[in-house]
Short mmCIF file of C-alpha atoms in Angstrom, two decimals:
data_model
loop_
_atom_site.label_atom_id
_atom_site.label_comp_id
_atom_site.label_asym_id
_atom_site.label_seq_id
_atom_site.Cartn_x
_atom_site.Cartn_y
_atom_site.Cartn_z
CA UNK H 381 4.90 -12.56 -9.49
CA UNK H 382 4.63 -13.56 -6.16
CA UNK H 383 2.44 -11.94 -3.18
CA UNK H 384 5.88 -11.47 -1.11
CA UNK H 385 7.04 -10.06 -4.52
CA UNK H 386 4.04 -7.58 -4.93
CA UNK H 387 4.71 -6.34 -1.65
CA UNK H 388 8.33 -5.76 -1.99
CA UNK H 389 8.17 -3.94 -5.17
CA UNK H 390 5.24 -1.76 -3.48
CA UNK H 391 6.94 -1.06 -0.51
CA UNK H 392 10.07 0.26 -2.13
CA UNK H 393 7.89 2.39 -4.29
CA UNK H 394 6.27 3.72 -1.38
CA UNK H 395 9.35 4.38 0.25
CA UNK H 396 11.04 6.13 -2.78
CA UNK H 397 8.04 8.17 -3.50
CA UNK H 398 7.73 9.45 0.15
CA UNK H 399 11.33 10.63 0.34
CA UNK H 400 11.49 11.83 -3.16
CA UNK H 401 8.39 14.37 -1.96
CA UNK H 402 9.98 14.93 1.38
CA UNK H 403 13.39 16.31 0.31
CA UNK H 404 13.00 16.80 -2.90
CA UNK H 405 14.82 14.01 -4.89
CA UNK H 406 13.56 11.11 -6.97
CA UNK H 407 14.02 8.49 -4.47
CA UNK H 408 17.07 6.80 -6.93
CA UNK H 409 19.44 6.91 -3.70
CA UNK H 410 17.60 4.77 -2.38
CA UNK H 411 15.55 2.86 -5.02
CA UNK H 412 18.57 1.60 -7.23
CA UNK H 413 20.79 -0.18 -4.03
CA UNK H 414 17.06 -1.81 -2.73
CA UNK H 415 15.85 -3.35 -6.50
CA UNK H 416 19.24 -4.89 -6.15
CA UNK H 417 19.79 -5.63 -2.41
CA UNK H 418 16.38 -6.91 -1.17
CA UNK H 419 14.70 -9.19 -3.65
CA UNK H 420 17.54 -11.82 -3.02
CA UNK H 421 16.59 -11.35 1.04
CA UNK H 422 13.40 -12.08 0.79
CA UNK H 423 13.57 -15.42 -1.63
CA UNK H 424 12.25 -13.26 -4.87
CA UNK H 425 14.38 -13.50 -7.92
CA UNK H 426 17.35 -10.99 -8.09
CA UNK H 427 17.80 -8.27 -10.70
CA UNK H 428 20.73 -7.25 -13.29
CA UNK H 429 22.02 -3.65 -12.78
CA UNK H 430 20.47 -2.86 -16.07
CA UNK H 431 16.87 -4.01 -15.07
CA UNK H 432 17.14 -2.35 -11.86
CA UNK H 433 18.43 0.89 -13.35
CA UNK H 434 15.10 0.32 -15.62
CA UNK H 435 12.81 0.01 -13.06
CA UNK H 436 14.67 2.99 -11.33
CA UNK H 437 13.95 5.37 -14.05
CA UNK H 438 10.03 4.37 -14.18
CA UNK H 439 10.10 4.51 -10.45
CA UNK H 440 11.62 8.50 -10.56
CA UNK H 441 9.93 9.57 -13.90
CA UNK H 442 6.35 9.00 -11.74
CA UNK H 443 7.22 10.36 -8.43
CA UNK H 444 8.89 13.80 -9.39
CA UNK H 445 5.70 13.27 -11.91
CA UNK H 446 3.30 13.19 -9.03
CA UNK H 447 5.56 15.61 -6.70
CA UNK H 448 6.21 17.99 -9.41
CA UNK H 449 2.22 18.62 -10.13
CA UNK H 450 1.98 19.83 -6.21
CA UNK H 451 5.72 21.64 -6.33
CA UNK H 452 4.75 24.14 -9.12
CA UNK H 453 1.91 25.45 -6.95
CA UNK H 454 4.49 26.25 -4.20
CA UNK H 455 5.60 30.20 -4.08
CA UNK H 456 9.12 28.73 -4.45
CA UNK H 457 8.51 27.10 -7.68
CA UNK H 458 11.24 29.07 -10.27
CA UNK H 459 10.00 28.23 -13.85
CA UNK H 460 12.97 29.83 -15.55
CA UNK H 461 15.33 27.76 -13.52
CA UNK H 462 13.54 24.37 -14.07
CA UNK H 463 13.68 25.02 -17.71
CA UNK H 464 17.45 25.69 -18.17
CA UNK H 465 19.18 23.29 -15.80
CA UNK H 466 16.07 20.26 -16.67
CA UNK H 467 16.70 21.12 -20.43
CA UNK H 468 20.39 20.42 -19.87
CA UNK H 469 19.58 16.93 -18.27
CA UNK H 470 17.07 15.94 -20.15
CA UNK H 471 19.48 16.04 -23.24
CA UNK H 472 22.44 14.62 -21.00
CA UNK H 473 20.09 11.70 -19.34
CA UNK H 474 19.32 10.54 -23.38
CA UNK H 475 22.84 10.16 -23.90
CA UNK H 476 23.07 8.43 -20.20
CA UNK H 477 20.79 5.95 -21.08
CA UNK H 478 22.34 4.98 -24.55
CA UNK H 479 25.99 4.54 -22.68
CA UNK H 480 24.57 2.52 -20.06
CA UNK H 481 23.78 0.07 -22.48
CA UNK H 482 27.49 -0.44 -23.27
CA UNK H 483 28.97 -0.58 -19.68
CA UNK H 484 29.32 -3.51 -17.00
CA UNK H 485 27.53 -4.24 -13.93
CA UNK H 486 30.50 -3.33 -11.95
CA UNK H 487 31.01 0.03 -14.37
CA UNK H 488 27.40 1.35 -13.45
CA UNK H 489 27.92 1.06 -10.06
CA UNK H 490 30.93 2.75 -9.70
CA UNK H 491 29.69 5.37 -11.54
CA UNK H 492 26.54 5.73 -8.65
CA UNK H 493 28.81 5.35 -6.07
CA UNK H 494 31.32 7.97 -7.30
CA UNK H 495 28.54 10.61 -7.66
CA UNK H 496 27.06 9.79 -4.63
CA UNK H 497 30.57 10.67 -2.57
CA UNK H 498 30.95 13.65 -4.64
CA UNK H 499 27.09 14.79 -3.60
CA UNK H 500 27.55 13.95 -0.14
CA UNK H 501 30.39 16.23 -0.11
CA UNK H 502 28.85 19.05 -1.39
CA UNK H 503 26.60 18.47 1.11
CA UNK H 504 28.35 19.73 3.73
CA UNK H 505 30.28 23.08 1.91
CA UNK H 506 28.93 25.84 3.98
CA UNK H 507 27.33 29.03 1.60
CA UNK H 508 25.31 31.75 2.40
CA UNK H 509 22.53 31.44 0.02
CA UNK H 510 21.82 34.52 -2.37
CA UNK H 511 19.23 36.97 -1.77
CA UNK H 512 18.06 36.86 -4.89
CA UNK H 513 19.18 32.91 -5.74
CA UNK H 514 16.06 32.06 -7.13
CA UNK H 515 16.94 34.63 -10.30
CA UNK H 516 20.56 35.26 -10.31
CA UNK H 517 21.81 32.19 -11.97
CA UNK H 518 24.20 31.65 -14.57
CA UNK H 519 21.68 30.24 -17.34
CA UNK H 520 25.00 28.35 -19.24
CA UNK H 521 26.20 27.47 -16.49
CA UNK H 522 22.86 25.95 -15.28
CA UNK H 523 22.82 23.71 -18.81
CA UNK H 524 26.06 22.74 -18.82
CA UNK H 525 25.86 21.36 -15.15
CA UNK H 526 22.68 20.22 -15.82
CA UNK H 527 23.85 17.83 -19.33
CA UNK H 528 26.61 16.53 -17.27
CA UNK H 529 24.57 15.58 -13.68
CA UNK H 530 21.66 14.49 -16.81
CA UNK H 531 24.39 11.98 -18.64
CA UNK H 532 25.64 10.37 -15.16
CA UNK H 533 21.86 10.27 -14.15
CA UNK H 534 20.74 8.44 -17.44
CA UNK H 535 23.54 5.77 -17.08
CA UNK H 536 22.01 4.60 -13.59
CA UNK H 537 18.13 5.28 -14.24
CA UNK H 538 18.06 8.07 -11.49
CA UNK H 539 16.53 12.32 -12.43
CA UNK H 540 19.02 13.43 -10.78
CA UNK H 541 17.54 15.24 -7.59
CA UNK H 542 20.52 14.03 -5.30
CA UNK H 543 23.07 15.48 -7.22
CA UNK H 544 20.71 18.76 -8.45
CA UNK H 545 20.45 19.29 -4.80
CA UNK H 546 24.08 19.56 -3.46
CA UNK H 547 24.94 21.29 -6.44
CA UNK H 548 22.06 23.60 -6.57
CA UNK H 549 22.89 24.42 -2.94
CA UNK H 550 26.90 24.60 -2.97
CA UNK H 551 27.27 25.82 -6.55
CA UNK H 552 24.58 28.38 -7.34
CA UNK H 553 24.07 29.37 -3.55
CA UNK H 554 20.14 28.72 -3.96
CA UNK H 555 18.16 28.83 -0.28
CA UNK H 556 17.00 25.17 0.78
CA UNK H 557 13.29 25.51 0.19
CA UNK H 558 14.03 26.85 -3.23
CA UNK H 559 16.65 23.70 -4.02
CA UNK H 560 14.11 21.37 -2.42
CA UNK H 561 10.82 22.68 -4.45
CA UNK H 562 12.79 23.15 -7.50
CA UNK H 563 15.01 20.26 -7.69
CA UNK H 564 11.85 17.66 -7.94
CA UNK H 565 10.53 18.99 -10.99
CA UNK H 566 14.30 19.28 -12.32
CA UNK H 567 14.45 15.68 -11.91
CA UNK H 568 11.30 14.68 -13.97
CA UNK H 569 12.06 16.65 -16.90
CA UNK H 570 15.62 14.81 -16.56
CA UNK H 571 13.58 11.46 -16.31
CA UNK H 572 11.51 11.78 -19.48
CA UNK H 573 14.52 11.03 -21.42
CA UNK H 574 16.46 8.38 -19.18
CA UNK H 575 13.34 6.44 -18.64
CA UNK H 576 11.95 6.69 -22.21
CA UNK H 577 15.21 4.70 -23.54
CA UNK H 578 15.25 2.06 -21.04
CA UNK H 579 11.62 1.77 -21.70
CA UNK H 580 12.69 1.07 -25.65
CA UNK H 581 15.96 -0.75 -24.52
CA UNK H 582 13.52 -3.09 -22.89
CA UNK H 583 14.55 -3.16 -19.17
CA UNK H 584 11.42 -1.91 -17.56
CA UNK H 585 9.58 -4.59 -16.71
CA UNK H 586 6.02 -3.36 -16.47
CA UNK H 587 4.48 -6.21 -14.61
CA UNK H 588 7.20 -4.96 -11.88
CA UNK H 589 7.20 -1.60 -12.48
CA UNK H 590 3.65 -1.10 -11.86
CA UNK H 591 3.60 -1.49 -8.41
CA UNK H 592 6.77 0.55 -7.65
CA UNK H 593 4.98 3.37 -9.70
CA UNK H 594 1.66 3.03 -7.55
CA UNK H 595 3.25 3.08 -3.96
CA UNK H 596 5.55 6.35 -5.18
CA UNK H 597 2.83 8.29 -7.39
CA UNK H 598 0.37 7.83 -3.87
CA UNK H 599 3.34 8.72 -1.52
CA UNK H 600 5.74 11.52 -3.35
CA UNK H 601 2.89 14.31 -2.78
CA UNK H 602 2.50 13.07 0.84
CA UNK H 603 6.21 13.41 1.41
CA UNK H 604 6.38 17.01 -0.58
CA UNK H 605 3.45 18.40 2.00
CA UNK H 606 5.82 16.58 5.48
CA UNK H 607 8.76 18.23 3.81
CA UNK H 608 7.75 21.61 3.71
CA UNK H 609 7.48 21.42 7.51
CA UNK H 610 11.23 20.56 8.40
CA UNK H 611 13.96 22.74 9.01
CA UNK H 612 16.32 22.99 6.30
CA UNK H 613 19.69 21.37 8.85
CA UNK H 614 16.74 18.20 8.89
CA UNK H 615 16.43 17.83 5.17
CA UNK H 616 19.98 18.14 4.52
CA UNK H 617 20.46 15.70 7.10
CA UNK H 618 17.96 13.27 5.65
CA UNK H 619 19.60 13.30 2.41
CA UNK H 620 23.49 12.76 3.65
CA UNK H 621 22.13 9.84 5.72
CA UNK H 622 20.11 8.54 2.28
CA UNK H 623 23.59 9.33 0.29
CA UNK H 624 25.67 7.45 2.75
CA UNK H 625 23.53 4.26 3.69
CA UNK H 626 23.05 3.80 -0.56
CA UNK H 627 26.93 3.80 -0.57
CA UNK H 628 27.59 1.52 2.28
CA UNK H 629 25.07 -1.00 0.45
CA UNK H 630 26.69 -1.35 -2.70
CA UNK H 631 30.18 -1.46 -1.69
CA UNK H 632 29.39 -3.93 1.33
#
């Protein structure tokens, strides 16, 4: 690898694991679209949709790793609800991760971009969170959603966290700090499995992977602590912008 290399792959890390901290998600929205986009533009060789979904899932597993071990201190962290809707995904993101190995290029893609319309959507569906969100929940209901946001999730390397979001917030009516606190650790149980069967499939390179892990295990927590600080219209903000410039990328 080259030094202009080195410094790509750590500067999308770094970028991934800041935002994953600072709203929540594993940084996928934005990781997946730059492995693909920005080696090319800077003369460094270009990578398959099945390498880049790789490196995606090592990228996510470590910075909801590193977020998640500051989130479960937070008074927001819900234990119950991390268990039910990350056991459904971690189950659905194994199955994810086996597909992906039989679809095309063009296949996986469409797949990202159709979530990522159908997140940004929920985005904006107006609900009055629940009182008592953090405990009312529909525990079924939380696995079932959970194995099917887990399956899409393992077929492009991502946890999750920027479809657990909308969802959390549209479907179950949680508050925002809640979603945001919640939703990172949600995403790294979902990772375990995506990014263990790449890892075996063989498309996580670990000479790459390395430095996108360093920059995003260093940066997540940073993010997590800046997050906690924004009003809730800012994060949701952040993420539709995230969800709609990943989009634009990939189509154009």
């Amino acid at each position: 690898m080259t030094i202009i290399h080195i410094l790509l792959m750590l500067s999308i890390g770094v970028g991934g694991g800041f935002i994953a901290g600072l709203v929540g998600i594993g940084g996928s929205i934005i990781i997946y679209p730059a492995i693909l986009l920005l080696p090319p533009l800077f003369g460094t060789p270009e990578y398959s949709a099945y390498i880049a979904s790789g490196l995606t899932s090592s990228q996510v597993f470590f910075s909801t790793l590193s977020g998640s071990i500051k989130a479960i201190k937070e008074p927001d962290f819900n234990a119950p609800l991390v268990l039910y809707m990350g056991g459904g995904m971690l189950g659905g993101s194994v199955a994810g991760a086996m597909v992906a190995n039989l679809l095309t290029t063009p296949v996986i893609n469409a797949v990202y971009i159709g979530v990522a319309i159908l997140a940004l959507i929920l985005m904006f569906i107006k609900v009055k969170p629940h009182a008592d969100a953090g405990h009312s929940y529909n525990h079924w209901l939380l696995i079932a959603v959970g194995a099917v946001i887990g399956l899409v999730a393992g077929i492009i390397g991502a946890g999750g966290a920027f479809i657990i979001i909308p969802v959390l917030l549209a479907i179950f009516k949680l508050p925002m700090n809640t979603v945001v606190t919640n939703s990172i650790v949600i995403a790294c149980v979902s990772a375990i499995g995506s990014f263990a069967i790449k890892l075996m499939q063989g498309y996580v390179p670990l000479g790459n992977a390395i430095f996108l892990i360093v920059g995003s295990v260093i940066f997540a927590p940073i993010g997590l602590k800046v997050g906690r600080l924004l009003p809730n219209i800012v994060q949701k903000a952040i993420i539709s912008i995230l969800i709609v410039i990943a989009i634009t990328e990939l189509i154009f």
